[in-house]
PDB file of C-alpha atoms in Angstrom:
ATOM      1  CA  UNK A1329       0.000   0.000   0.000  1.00 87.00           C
ATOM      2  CA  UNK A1330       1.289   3.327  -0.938  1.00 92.00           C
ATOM      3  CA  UNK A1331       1.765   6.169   1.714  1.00 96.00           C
ATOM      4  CA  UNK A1332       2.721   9.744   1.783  1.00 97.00           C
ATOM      5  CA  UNK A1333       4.098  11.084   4.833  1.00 97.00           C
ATOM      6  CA  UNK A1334       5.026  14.908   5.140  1.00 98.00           C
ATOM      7  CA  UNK A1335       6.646  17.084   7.178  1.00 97.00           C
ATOM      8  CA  UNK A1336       8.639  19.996   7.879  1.00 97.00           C
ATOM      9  CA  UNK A1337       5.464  22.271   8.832  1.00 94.00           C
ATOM     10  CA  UNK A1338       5.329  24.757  11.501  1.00 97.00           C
ATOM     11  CA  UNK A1339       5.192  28.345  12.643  1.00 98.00           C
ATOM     12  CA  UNK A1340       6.860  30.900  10.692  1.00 98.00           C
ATOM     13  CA  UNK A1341       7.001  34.671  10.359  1.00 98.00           C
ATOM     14  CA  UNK A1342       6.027  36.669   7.209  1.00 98.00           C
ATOM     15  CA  UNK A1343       8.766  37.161   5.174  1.00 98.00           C
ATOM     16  CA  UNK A1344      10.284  33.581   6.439  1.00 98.00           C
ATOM     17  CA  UNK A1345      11.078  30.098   4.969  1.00 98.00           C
ATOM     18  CA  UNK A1346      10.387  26.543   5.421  1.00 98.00           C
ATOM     19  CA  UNK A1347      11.007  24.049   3.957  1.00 98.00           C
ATOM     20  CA  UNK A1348       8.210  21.028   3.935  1.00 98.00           C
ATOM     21  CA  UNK A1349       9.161  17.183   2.783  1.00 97.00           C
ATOM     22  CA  UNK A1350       7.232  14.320   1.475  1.00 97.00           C
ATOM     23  CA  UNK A1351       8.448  10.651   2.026  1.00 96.00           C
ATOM     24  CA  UNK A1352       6.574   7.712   0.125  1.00 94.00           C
ATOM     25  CA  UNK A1353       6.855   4.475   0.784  1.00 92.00           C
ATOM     26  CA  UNK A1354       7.781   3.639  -2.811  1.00 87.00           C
ATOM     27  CA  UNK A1355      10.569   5.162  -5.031  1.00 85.00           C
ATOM     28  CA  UNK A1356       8.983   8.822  -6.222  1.00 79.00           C
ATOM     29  CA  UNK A1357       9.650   7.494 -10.022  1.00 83.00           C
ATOM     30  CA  UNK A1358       6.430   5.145  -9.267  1.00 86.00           C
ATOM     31  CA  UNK A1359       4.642   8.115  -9.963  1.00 92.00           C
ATOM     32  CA  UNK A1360       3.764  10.161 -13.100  1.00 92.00           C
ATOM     33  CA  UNK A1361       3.374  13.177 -11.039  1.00 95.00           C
ATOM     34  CA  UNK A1362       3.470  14.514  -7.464  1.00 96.00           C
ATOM     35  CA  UNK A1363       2.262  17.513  -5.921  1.00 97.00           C
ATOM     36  CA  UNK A1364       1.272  19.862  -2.886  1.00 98.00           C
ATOM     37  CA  UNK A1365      -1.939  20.832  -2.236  1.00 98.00           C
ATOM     38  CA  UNK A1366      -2.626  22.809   0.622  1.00 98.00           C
ATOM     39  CA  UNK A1367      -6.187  24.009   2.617  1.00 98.00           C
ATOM     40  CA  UNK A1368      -7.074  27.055   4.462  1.00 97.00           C
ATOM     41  CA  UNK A1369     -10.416  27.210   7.254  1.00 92.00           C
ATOM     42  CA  UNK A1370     -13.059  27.776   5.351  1.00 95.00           C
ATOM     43  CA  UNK A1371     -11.625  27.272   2.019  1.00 96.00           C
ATOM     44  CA  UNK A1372     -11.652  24.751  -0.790  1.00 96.00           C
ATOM     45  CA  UNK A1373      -8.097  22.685  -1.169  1.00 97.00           C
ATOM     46  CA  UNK A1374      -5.852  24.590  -3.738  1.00 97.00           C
ATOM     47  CA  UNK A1375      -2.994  23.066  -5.859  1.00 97.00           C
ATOM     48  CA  UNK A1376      -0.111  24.410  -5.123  1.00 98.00           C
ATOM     49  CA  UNK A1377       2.834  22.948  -7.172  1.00 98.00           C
ATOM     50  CA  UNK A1378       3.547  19.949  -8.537  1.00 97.00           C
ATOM     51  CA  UNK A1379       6.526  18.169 -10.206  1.00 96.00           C
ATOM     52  CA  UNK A1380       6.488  14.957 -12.845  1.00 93.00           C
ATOM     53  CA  UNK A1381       8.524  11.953 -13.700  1.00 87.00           C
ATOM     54  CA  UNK A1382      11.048  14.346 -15.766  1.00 90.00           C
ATOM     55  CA  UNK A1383      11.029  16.862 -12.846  1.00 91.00           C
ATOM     56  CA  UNK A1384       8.859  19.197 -14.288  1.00 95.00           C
ATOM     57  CA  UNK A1385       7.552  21.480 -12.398  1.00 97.00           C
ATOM     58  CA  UNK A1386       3.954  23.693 -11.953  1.00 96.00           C
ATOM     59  CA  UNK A1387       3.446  26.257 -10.105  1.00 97.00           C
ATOM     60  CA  UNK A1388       0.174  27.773  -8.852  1.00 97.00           C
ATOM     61  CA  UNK A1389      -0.079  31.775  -9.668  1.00 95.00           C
ATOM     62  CA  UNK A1390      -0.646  32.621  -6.194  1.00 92.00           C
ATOM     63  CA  UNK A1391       3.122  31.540  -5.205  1.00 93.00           C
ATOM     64  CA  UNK A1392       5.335  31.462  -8.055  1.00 88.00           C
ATOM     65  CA  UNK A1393       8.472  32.605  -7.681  1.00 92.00           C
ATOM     66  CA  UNK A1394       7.975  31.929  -3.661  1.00 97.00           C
ATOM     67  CA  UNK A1395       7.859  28.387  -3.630  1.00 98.00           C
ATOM     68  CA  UNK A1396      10.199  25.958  -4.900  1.00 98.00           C
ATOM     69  CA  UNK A1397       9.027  22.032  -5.360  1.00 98.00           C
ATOM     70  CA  UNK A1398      11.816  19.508  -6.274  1.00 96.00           C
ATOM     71  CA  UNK A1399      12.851  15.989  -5.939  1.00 93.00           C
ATOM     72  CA  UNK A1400      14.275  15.088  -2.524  1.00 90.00           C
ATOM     73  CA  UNK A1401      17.590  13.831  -1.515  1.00 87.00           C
ATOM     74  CA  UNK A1402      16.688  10.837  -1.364  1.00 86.00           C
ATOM     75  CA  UNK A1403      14.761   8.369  -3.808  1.00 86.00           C
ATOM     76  CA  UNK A1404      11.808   7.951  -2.078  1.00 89.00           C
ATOM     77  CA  UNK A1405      11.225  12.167  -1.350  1.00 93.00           C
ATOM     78  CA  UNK A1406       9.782  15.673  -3.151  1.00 96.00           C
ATOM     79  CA  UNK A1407      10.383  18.970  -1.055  1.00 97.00           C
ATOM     80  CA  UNK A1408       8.675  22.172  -1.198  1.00 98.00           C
ATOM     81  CA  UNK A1409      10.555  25.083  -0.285  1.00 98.00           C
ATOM     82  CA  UNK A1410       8.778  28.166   0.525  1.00 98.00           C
ATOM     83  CA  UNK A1411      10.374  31.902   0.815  1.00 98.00           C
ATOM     84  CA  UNK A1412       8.641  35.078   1.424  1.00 98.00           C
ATOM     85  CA  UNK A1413       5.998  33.290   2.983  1.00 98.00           C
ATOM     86  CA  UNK A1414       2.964  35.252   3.565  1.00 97.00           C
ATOM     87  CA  UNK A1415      -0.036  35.215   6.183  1.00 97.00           C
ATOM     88  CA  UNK A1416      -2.204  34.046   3.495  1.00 96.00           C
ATOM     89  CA  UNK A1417      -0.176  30.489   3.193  1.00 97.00           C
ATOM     90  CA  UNK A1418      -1.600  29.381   6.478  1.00 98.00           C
ATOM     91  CA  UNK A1419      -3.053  26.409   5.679  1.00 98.00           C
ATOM     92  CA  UNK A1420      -2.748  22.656   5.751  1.00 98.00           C
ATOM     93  CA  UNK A1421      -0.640  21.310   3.007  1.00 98.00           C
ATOM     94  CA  UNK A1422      -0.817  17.870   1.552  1.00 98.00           C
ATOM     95  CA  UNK A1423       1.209  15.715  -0.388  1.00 98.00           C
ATOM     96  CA  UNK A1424      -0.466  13.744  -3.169  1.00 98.00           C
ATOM     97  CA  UNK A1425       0.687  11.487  -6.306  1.00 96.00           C
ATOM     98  CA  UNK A1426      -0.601  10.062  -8.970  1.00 95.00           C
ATOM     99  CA  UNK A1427       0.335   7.358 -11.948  1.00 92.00           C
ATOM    100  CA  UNK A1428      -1.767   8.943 -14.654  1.00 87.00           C
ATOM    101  CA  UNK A1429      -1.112  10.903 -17.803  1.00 86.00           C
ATOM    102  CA  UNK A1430      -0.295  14.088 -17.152  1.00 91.00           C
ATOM    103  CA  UNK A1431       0.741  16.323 -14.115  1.00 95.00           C
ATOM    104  CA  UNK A1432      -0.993  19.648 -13.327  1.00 94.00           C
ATOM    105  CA  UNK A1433      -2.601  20.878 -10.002  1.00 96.00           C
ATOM    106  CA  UNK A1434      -5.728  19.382 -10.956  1.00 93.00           C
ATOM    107  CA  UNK A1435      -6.632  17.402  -7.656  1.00 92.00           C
ATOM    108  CA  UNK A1436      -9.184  15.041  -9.414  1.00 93.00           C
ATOM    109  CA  UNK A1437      -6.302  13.160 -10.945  1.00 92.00           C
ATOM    110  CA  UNK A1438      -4.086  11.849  -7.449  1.00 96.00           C
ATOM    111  CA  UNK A1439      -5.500   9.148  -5.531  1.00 94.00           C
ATOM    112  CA  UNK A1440      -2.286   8.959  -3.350  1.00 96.00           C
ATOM    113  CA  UNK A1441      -3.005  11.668  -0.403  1.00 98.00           C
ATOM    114  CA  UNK A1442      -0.611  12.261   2.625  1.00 98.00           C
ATOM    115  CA  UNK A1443      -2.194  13.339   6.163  1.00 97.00           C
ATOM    116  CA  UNK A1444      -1.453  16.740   5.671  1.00 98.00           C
ATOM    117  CA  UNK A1445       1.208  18.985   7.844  1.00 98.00           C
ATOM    118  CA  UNK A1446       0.240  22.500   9.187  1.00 98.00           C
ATOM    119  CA  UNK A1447       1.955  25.666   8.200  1.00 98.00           C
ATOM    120  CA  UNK A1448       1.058  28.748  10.276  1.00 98.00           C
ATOM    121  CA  UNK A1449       1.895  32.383   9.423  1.00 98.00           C
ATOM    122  CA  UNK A1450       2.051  35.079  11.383  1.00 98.00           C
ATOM    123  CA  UNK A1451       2.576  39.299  10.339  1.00 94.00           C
TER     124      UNK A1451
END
């Protein structure tokens, strides 16, 4: 059974940096395509970015040029590194995958989901 585990969220200040990881329990090259998602109170889940089996990567308007997503340093790993991180990325972000055709930020397409790790921030 597949599983996505993330972490690397927390509390940061505006302006600040983290740094979030995603472990599977397969190699990452199982996938066509892996991404973050991420979901504020009181708001639909968003796509965020998401890479593919080439490393690829697509960003979400709302935090290009912020937000970095890459393949880990390991085989089994994808990190999203965020900079300039605003009150408005509060939310809780998720790690998903999929092995279809394709990679975009449409969630309808990854049937892999991680639990989810919070990011908080604070002006």
């Amino acid at each position: 059974q597949v599983k996505l585990v993330e972490s690397g969220g927390g509390s940061a200040l505006a302006g600040g940096s983290l740094r979030l990881s995603c472990a599977a329990s397969v190699y990452t090259r199982t996938f066509a395509c892996m991404g973050w998602f991420r979901q504020a109170p009181g708001k639909e889940r968003e796509g965020v970015a998401a890479i593919d089996f080439d490393g690829t990567a697509t960003y979400a308007e709302s935090i290009e040029g912020r937000f970095t997503i890459a393949k880990g340093p390991t085989k089994n790993t994808i990190e999203l590194q965020m900079k300039s991180l605003k009150p408005e990325d509060t939310a809780m972000y998720y790690c998903a995958a999929h092995s279809h055709w394709g990679c975009d930020l449409g969630e309808t397409r990854y049937n892999y989901w991680g639990q989810g790790t919070q990011v908080t921030v604070s002006s």
